[in-house]
Amino acid sequence: INTKPPAPGAVTVSYLAARNPMVPFCSQDDSLLDICKVLAGRHRHRVPIFQSSGSTVCTGIISQSGLVAFIASKCPQGSMDEKMTDAGLPFRKDVVKIAHDASAASAFELLDSKRLSGIAVVDEDGKLIGNTSARDVKNAVMDAGRTGMDMDILSYLSQVHQSKVVKNDKYPSCHVHEDATVGHVVNMLAKTGFHRVFVVDGDMKPIGVVSFADIINFFIKNGMISNAV
């Protein structure tokens, strides 16, 4: 298997597989807490479930998004009504971002080099105006080079999505403010399908990010896994 990054526009299945190995494995005998601990790690968006330890029969796959939605549905009403800051949900961290006039190729290369599922797109004032994710990389592959990747990232995404390009338009982004509740963040992640939600200040400048892994670690730390079993 060739694990070296291919030339731009020549992404191969073997390259993607080597970059995103589906390990470790879990079995049907493992507890919900065991699965949570696996999916709480970085770059582990899903885990295959085998019939038993040592078995080669895969019976299903559990994703971070499915796991979070399941646990949240079992939590007592009001248990996620605290604000992120009061609940101790860590969100302040360096945000990987790219300028709105950067090329699509540059944005996707940044995603790949940082091994992230999403990055923020900011305007000339540093305000969040959009985001790009691994889902956009999939759409770019399906586009098969018909759209030039030298155009700016937001225009590229608009064209690939076959929507009208309007310069200076404010593109939708997956974000919350720092006074958001834990429940609001969980619902935002579940509804959008993104692996992360950006946290912005009053000026719409990104100051942090919350990922599915952060939410799962929060559930583990606060003993919320027992509510789901």
PDB file of C-alpha atoms in Angstrom:
ATOM      1  CA  ILE A   1       0.000   0.000   0.000  1.00  0.00           C
ATOM      2  CA  ASN A   2       1.337   3.395  -0.962  1.00  0.00           C
ATOM      3  CA  THR A   3       1.028   5.597   2.115  1.00  0.00           C
ATOM      4  CA  LYS A   4       2.791   8.604   0.616  1.00  0.00           C
ATOM      5  CA  PRO A   5       0.583  11.637  -0.128  1.00  0.00           C
ATOM      6  CA  PRO A   6      -0.320  11.443  -3.827  1.00  0.00           C
ATOM      7  CA  ALA A   7      -0.212  14.354  -6.224  1.00  0.00           C
ATOM      8  CA  PRO A   8      -3.025  16.923  -5.835  1.00  0.00           C
ATOM      9  CA  GLY A   9      -6.222  15.575  -7.340  1.00  0.00           C
ATOM     10  CA  ALA A  10      -4.958  11.991  -7.285  1.00  0.00           C
ATOM     11  CA  VAL A  11      -6.164  10.794  -3.879  1.00  0.00           C
ATOM     12  CA  THR A  12      -6.307   7.003  -3.786  1.00  0.00           C
ATOM     13  CA  VAL A  13      -8.298   4.599  -1.639  1.00  0.00           C
ATOM     14  CA  SER A  14      -5.084   3.082  -0.287  1.00  0.00           C
ATOM     15  CA  TYR A  15      -3.845   6.531   0.772  1.00  0.00           C
ATOM     16  CA  LEU A  16      -7.084   7.332   2.592  1.00  0.00           C
ATOM     17  CA  ALA A  17      -7.166   3.891   4.224  1.00  0.00           C
ATOM     18  CA  ALA A  18      -3.610   4.277   5.507  1.00  0.00           C
ATOM     19  CA  ARG A  19      -4.418   7.738   6.850  1.00  0.00           C
ATOM     20  CA  ASN A  20      -7.579   6.541   8.590  1.00  0.00           C
ATOM     21  CA  PRO A  21      -7.116   2.965   9.839  1.00  0.00           C
ATOM     22  CA  MET A  22     -10.214   1.476  11.462  1.00  0.00           C
ATOM     23  CA  VAL A  23      -8.535   0.461  14.705  1.00  0.00           C
ATOM     24  CA  PRO A  24      -8.856  -0.540  17.465  1.00  0.00           C
ATOM     25  CA  PHE A  25     -11.730  -2.991  17.336  1.00  0.00           C
ATOM     26  CA  CYS A  26     -14.458  -3.744  19.858  1.00  0.00           C
ATOM     27  CA  SER A  27     -16.615  -6.827  20.325  1.00  0.00           C
ATOM     28  CA  GLN A  28     -20.275  -7.292  21.205  1.00  0.00           C
ATOM     29  CA  ASP A  29     -19.099  -8.309  24.683  1.00  0.00           C
ATOM     30  CA  ASP A  30     -17.484  -4.930  25.398  1.00  0.00           C
ATOM     31  CA  SER A  31     -19.305  -2.475  27.652  1.00  0.00           C
ATOM     32  CA  LEU A  32     -20.655   0.889  26.562  1.00  0.00           C
ATOM     33  CA  LEU A  33     -17.916   2.512  28.650  1.00  0.00           C
ATOM     34  CA  ASP A  34     -15.245   0.519  26.774  1.00  0.00           C
ATOM     35  CA  ILE A  35     -16.602   1.775  23.459  1.00  0.00           C
ATOM     36  CA  CYS A  36     -16.763   5.340  24.782  1.00  0.00           C
ATOM     37  CA  LYS A  37     -13.112   5.196  25.805  1.00  0.00           C
ATOM     38  CA  VAL A  38     -12.146   4.101  22.291  1.00  0.00           C
ATOM     39  CA  LEU A  39     -14.185   6.797  20.541  1.00  0.00           C
ATOM     40  CA  ALA A  40     -12.977   9.483  22.964  1.00  0.00           C
ATOM     41  CA  GLY A  41      -9.557   9.362  21.319  1.00  0.00           C
ATOM     42  CA  ARG A  42      -8.361  11.592  18.484  1.00  0.00           C
ATOM     43  CA  HIS A  43      -8.947  10.492  14.878  1.00  0.00           C
ATOM     44  CA  ARG A  44     -11.370   7.772  15.963  1.00  0.00           C
ATOM     45  CA  HIS A  45     -14.671   8.745  14.403  1.00  0.00           C
ATOM     46  CA  ARG A  46     -16.041   5.185  14.312  1.00  0.00           C
ATOM     47  CA  VAL A  47     -15.238   1.719  15.625  1.00  0.00           C
ATOM     48  CA  PRO A  48     -16.086  -1.671  14.078  1.00  0.00           C
ATOM     49  CA  ILE A  49     -17.905  -4.145  16.321  1.00  0.00           C
ATOM     50  CA  PHE A  50     -16.939  -7.795  15.948  1.00  0.00           C
ATOM     51  CA  GLN A  51     -18.967 -10.821  16.995  1.00  0.00           C
ATOM     52  CA  SER A  52     -16.523 -11.683  19.762  1.00  0.00           C
ATOM     53  CA  SER A  53     -12.921 -11.147  20.766  1.00  0.00           C
ATOM     54  CA  GLY A  54     -10.721 -12.701  18.082  1.00  0.00           C
ATOM     55  CA  SER A  55     -13.604 -13.028  15.632  1.00  0.00           C
ATOM     56  CA  THR A  56     -13.279 -11.905  12.005  1.00  0.00           C
ATOM     57  CA  VAL A  57     -17.024 -11.307  11.642  1.00  0.00           C
ATOM     58  CA  CYS A  58     -17.912  -7.605  11.771  1.00  0.00           C
ATOM     59  CA  THR A  59     -21.501  -7.168  12.917  1.00  0.00           C
ATOM     60  CA  GLY A  60     -21.702  -3.396  12.804  1.00  0.00           C
ATOM     61  CA  ILE A  61     -20.048  -0.024  13.193  1.00  0.00           C
ATOM     62  CA  ILE A  62     -20.605   2.580  15.926  1.00  0.00           C
ATOM     63  CA  SER A  63     -19.810   6.207  15.111  1.00  0.00           C
ATOM     64  CA  GLN A  64     -19.045   9.067  17.469  1.00  0.00           C
ATOM     65  CA  SER A  65     -22.170  10.896  16.313  1.00  0.00           C
ATOM     66  CA  GLY A  66     -24.406   7.858  16.860  1.00  0.00           C
ATOM     67  CA  LEU A  67     -22.889   7.212  20.283  1.00  0.00           C
ATOM     68  CA  VAL A  68     -23.362  10.818  21.454  1.00  0.00           C
ATOM     69  CA  ALA A  69     -26.949  10.914  20.179  1.00  0.00           C
ATOM     70  CA  PHE A  70     -27.737   7.635  21.980  1.00  0.00           C
ATOM     71  CA  ILE A  71     -26.244   8.688  25.332  1.00  0.00           C
ATOM     72  CA  ALA A  72     -27.835  12.161  25.148  1.00  0.00           C
ATOM     73  CA  SER A  73     -31.251  10.577  24.534  1.00  0.00           C
ATOM     74  CA  LYS A  74     -30.877   8.563  27.746  1.00  0.00           C
ATOM     75  CA  CYS A  75     -29.738  11.437  29.973  1.00  0.00           C
ATOM     76  CA  PRO A  76     -32.259  12.803  32.495  1.00  0.00           C
ATOM     77  CA  GLN A  77     -34.106  15.928  31.383  1.00  0.00           C
ATOM     78  CA  GLY A  78     -32.201  19.045  32.387  1.00  0.00           C
ATOM     79  CA  SER A  79     -28.888  17.236  32.897  1.00  0.00           C
ATOM     80  CA  MET A  80     -27.309  19.142  29.995  1.00  0.00           C
ATOM     81  CA  ASP A  81     -28.813  22.570  30.691  1.00  0.00           C
ATOM     82  CA  GLU A  82     -25.624  23.994  32.205  1.00  0.00           C
ATOM     83  CA  LYS A  83     -23.532  26.422  30.195  1.00  0.00           C
ATOM     84  CA  MET A  84     -20.292  24.998  28.842  1.00  0.00           C
ATOM     85  CA  THR A  85     -18.201  27.143  31.187  1.00  0.00           C
ATOM     86  CA  ASP A  86     -20.207  26.171  34.277  1.00  0.00           C
ATOM     87  CA  ALA A  87     -20.250  22.480  33.335  1.00  0.00           C
ATOM     88  CA  GLY A  88     -16.496  22.374  32.821  1.00  0.00           C
ATOM     89  CA  LEU A  89     -16.687  21.418  29.145  1.00  0.00           C
ATOM     90  CA  PRO A  90     -13.270  22.403  27.724  1.00  0.00           C
ATOM     91  CA  PHE A  91     -13.599  24.457  24.564  1.00  0.00           C
ATOM     92  CA  ARG A  92     -10.890  27.120  24.672  1.00  0.00           C
ATOM     93  CA  LYS A  93      -8.137  25.893  22.396  1.00  0.00           C
ATOM     94  CA  ASP A  94      -6.238  27.012  19.332  1.00  0.00           C
ATOM     95  CA  VAL A  95      -8.534  27.090  16.310  1.00  0.00           C
ATOM     96  CA  VAL A  96      -7.075  26.045  12.961  1.00  0.00           C
ATOM     97  CA  LYS A  97      -8.398  28.514  10.427  1.00  0.00           C
ATOM     98  CA  ILE A  98      -7.837  29.699   6.903  1.00  0.00           C
ATOM     99  CA  ALA A  99      -8.505  33.034   5.181  1.00  0.00           C
ATOM    100  CA  HIS A 100     -11.617  33.308   3.023  1.00  0.00           C
ATOM    101  CA  ASP A 101      -9.528  34.158  -0.042  1.00  0.00           C
ATOM    102  CA  ALA A 102      -7.275  31.095   0.284  1.00  0.00           C
ATOM    103  CA  SER A 103      -7.607  28.537  -2.503  1.00  0.00           C
ATOM    104  CA  ALA A 104      -9.617  25.348  -2.127  1.00  0.00           C
ATOM    105  CA  ALA A 105      -6.434  23.361  -2.681  1.00  0.00           C
ATOM    106  CA  SER A 106      -4.751  25.153   0.239  1.00  0.00           C
ATOM    107  CA  ALA A 107      -7.734  24.506   2.511  1.00  0.00           C
ATOM    108  CA  PHE A 108      -7.836  20.788   1.733  1.00  0.00           C
ATOM    109  CA  GLU A 109      -4.072  20.462   2.109  1.00  0.00           C
ATOM    110  CA  LEU A 110      -4.367  22.084   5.553  1.00  0.00           C
ATOM    111  CA  LEU A 111      -7.134  19.646   6.517  1.00  0.00           C
ATOM    112  CA  ASP A 112      -4.960  16.732   5.450  1.00  0.00           C
ATOM    113  CA  SER A 113      -1.704  17.915   7.012  1.00  0.00           C
ATOM    114  CA  LYS A 114      -3.373  18.641  10.379  1.00  0.00           C
ATOM    115  CA  ARG A 115      -5.486  15.487  10.147  1.00  0.00           C
ATOM    116  CA  LEU A 116      -8.608  17.432  11.086  1.00  0.00           C
ATOM    117  CA  SER A 117     -12.235  16.853  10.189  1.00  0.00           C
ATOM    118  CA  GLY A 118     -12.903  20.579   9.825  1.00  0.00           C
ATOM    119  CA  ILE A 119     -11.312  24.033   9.829  1.00  0.00           C
ATOM    120  CA  ALA A 120     -12.726  27.528  10.231  1.00  0.00           C
ATOM    121  CA  VAL A 121     -12.904  30.026   7.383  1.00  0.00           C
ATOM    122  CA  VAL A 122     -12.474  33.644   8.500  1.00  0.00           C
ATOM    123  CA  ASP A 123     -12.766  37.015   6.789  1.00  0.00           C
ATOM    124  CA  GLU A 124     -10.179  39.812   6.725  1.00  0.00           C
ATOM    125  CA  ASP A 125     -11.192  40.819  10.277  1.00  0.00           C
ATOM    126  CA  GLY A 126     -10.765  37.300  11.631  1.00  0.00           C
ATOM    127  CA  LYS A 127     -14.519  36.728  11.949  1.00  0.00           C
ATOM    128  CA  LEU A 128     -15.957  33.285  11.312  1.00  0.00           C
ATOM    129  CA  ILE A 129     -17.888  33.223   8.042  1.00  0.00           C
ATOM    130  CA  GLY A 130     -17.803  29.540   7.179  1.00  0.00           C
ATOM    131  CA  ASN A 131     -16.104  26.234   7.603  1.00  0.00           C
ATOM    132  CA  THR A 132     -14.906  23.379   5.471  1.00  0.00           C
ATOM    133  CA  SER A 133     -14.866  19.740   6.449  1.00  0.00           C
ATOM    134  CA  ALA A 134     -13.984  16.232   5.368  1.00  0.00           C
ATOM    135  CA  ARG A 135     -17.425  16.099   3.764  1.00  0.00           C
ATOM    136  CA  ASP A 136     -16.264  18.803   1.344  1.00  0.00           C
ATOM    137  CA  VAL A 137     -13.221  16.712   0.464  1.00  0.00           C
ATOM    138  CA  LYS A 138     -15.596  13.889  -0.471  1.00  0.00           C
ATOM    139  CA  ASN A 139     -17.604  16.275  -2.653  1.00  0.00           C
ATOM    140  CA  ALA A 140     -14.359  17.474  -4.278  1.00  0.00           C
ATOM    141  CA  VAL A 141     -13.416  13.892  -5.128  1.00  0.00           C
ATOM    142  CA  MET A 142     -16.864  13.321  -6.626  1.00  0.00           C
ATOM    143  CA  ASP A 143     -16.453  16.546  -8.614  1.00  0.00           C
ATOM    144  CA  ALA A 144     -13.487  14.817 -10.307  1.00  0.00           C
ATOM    145  CA  GLY A 145     -11.596  18.004 -11.109  1.00  0.00           C
ATOM    146  CA  ARG A 146     -14.381  19.686 -13.059  1.00  0.00           C
ATOM    147  CA  THR A 147     -14.124  22.728 -10.776  1.00  0.00           C
ATOM    148  CA  GLY A 148     -10.764  24.458 -10.518  1.00  0.00           C
ATOM    149  CA  MET A 149      -9.289  24.170  -7.037  1.00  0.00           C
ATOM    150  CA  ASP A 150      -7.352  27.403  -7.473  1.00  0.00           C
ATOM    151  CA  MET A 151     -10.461  29.496  -6.751  1.00  0.00           C
ATOM    152  CA  ASP A 152     -11.129  30.673  -3.193  1.00  0.00           C
ATOM    153  CA  ILE A 153     -12.492  28.026  -0.857  1.00  0.00           C
ATOM    154  CA  LEU A 154     -15.992  29.437  -0.330  1.00  0.00           C
ATOM    155  CA  SER A 155     -16.587  30.090  -4.031  1.00  0.00           C
ATOM    156  CA  TYR A 156     -15.299  26.603  -4.785  1.00  0.00           C
ATOM    157  CA  LEU A 157     -17.677  25.019  -2.277  1.00  0.00           C
ATOM    158  CA  SER A 158     -20.593  27.028  -3.626  1.00  0.00           C
ATOM    159  CA  GLN A 159     -19.842  25.959  -7.187  1.00  0.00           C
ATOM    160  CA  VAL A 160     -19.337  22.314  -6.279  1.00  0.00           C
ATOM    161  CA  HIS A 161     -22.605  22.402  -4.338  1.00  0.00           C
ATOM    162  CA  GLN A 162     -24.183  23.948  -7.427  1.00  0.00           C
ATOM    163  CA  SER A 163     -25.431  26.954  -5.524  1.00  0.00           C
ATOM    164  CA  LYS A 164     -25.188  30.556  -6.626  1.00  0.00           C
ATOM    165  CA  VAL A 165     -21.907  32.264  -5.790  1.00  0.00           C
ATOM    166  CA  VAL A 166     -22.414  35.656  -4.208  1.00  0.00           C
ATOM    167  CA  LYS A 167     -19.220  37.401  -3.167  1.00  0.00           C
ATOM    168  CA  ASN A 168     -19.320  39.027   0.276  1.00  0.00           C
ATOM    169  CA  ASP A 169     -22.181  36.703   1.230  1.00  0.00           C
ATOM    170  CA  LYS A 170     -22.043  35.260   4.740  1.00  0.00           C
ATOM    171  CA  TYR A 171     -21.838  31.498   4.425  1.00  0.00           C
ATOM    172  CA  PRO A 172     -23.396  29.274   7.092  1.00  0.00           C
ATOM    173  CA  SER A 173     -21.025  27.942   9.708  1.00  0.00           C
ATOM    174  CA  CYS A 174     -21.409  25.453  12.515  1.00  0.00           C
ATOM    175  CA  HIS A 175     -20.854  27.617  15.594  1.00  0.00           C
ATOM    176  CA  VAL A 176     -22.125  28.488  19.069  1.00  0.00           C
ATOM    177  CA  HIS A 177     -21.367  31.292  21.499  1.00  0.00           C
ATOM    178  CA  GLU A 178     -19.417  30.670  24.684  1.00  0.00           C
ATOM    179  CA  ASP A 179     -22.552  30.943  26.843  1.00  0.00           C
ATOM    180  CA  ALA A 180     -24.215  28.023  25.032  1.00  0.00           C
ATOM    181  CA  THR A 181     -25.425  25.059  27.079  1.00  0.00           C
ATOM    182  CA  VAL A 182     -23.966  21.585  26.766  1.00  0.00           C
ATOM    183  CA  GLY A 183     -27.299  20.380  25.389  1.00  0.00           C
ATOM    184  CA  HIS A 184     -27.299  23.029  22.661  1.00  0.00           C
ATOM    185  CA  VAL A 185     -23.805  21.998  21.567  1.00  0.00           C
ATOM    186  CA  VAL A 186     -24.769  18.317  21.487  1.00  0.00           C
ATOM    187  CA  ASN A 187     -27.890  19.088  19.431  1.00  0.00           C
ATOM    188  CA  MET A 188     -25.875  21.260  17.051  1.00  0.00           C
ATOM    189  CA  LEU A 189     -23.379  18.449  16.436  1.00  0.00           C
ATOM    190  CA  ALA A 190     -26.144  15.874  15.999  1.00  0.00           C
ATOM    191  CA  LYS A 191     -28.146  17.984  13.536  1.00  0.00           C
ATOM    192  CA  THR A 192     -25.279  19.146  11.331  1.00  0.00           C
ATOM    193  CA  GLY A 193     -23.312  15.922  11.176  1.00  0.00           C
ATOM    194  CA  PHE A 194     -20.061  17.854  11.588  1.00  0.00           C
ATOM    195  CA  HIS A 195     -17.464  16.371  13.936  1.00  0.00           C
ATOM    196  CA  ARG A 196     -16.833  19.724  15.593  1.00  0.00           C
ATOM    197  CA  VAL A 197     -18.572  22.992  16.390  1.00  0.00           C
ATOM    198  CA  PHE A 198     -16.685  26.274  16.644  1.00  0.00           C
ATOM    199  CA  VAL A 199     -17.098  28.585  19.630  1.00  0.00           C
ATOM    200  CA  VAL A 200     -17.110  32.306  18.874  1.00  0.00           C
ATOM    201  CA  ASP A 201     -16.992  35.477  20.971  1.00  0.00           C
ATOM    202  CA  GLY A 202     -19.306  38.468  20.669  1.00  0.00           C
ATOM    203  CA  ASP A 203     -17.424  39.657  17.586  1.00  0.00           C
ATOM    204  CA  MET A 204     -17.860  36.297  15.823  1.00  0.00           C
ATOM    205  CA  LYS A 205     -14.167  35.528  16.168  1.00  0.00           C
ATOM    206  CA  PRO A 206     -13.412  31.847  16.843  1.00  0.00           C
ATOM    207  CA  ILE A 207     -12.013  31.272  20.335  1.00  0.00           C
ATOM    208  CA  GLY A 208     -12.417  27.536  20.650  1.00  0.00           C
ATOM    209  CA  VAL A 209     -13.900  24.330  19.343  1.00  0.00           C
ATOM    210  CA  VAL A 210     -15.874  21.393  20.722  1.00  0.00           C
ATOM    211  CA  SER A 211     -15.597  17.985  19.070  1.00  0.00           C
ATOM    212  CA  PHE A 212     -17.501  14.730  19.470  1.00  0.00           C
ATOM    213  CA  ALA A 213     -14.446  13.413  21.344  1.00  0.00           C
ATOM    214  CA  ASP A 214     -14.739  16.326  23.819  1.00  0.00           C
ATOM    215  CA  ILE A 215     -18.414  15.498  24.408  1.00  0.00           C
ATOM    216  CA  ILE A 216     -17.708  11.780  24.918  1.00  0.00           C
ATOM    217  CA  ASN A 217     -14.902  12.579  27.377  1.00  0.00           C
ATOM    218  CA  PHE A 218     -17.311  14.940  29.168  1.00  0.00           C
ATOM    219  CA  PHE A 219     -19.891  12.141  29.427  1.00  0.00           C
ATOM    220  CA  ILE A 220     -17.267   9.764  30.849  1.00  0.00           C
ATOM    221  CA  LYS A 221     -15.920  12.313  33.351  1.00  0.00           C
ATOM    222  CA  ASN A 222     -19.387  13.165  34.643  1.00  0.00           C
ATOM    223  CA  GLY A 223     -20.594   9.566  34.957  1.00  0.00           C
ATOM    224  CA  MET A 224     -23.297  10.023  32.341  1.00  0.00           C
ATOM    225  CA  ILE A 225     -22.591   6.683  30.639  1.00  0.00           C
ATOM    226  CA  SER A 226     -24.471   4.818  33.393  1.00  0.00           C
ATOM    227  CA  ASN A 227     -27.674   6.662  32.388  1.00  0.00           C
ATOM    228  CA  ALA A 228     -27.622   4.890  29.030  1.00  0.00           C
ATOM    229  CA  VAL A 229     -27.372   1.320  30.339  1.00  0.00           C
TER     230      VAL A 229
END
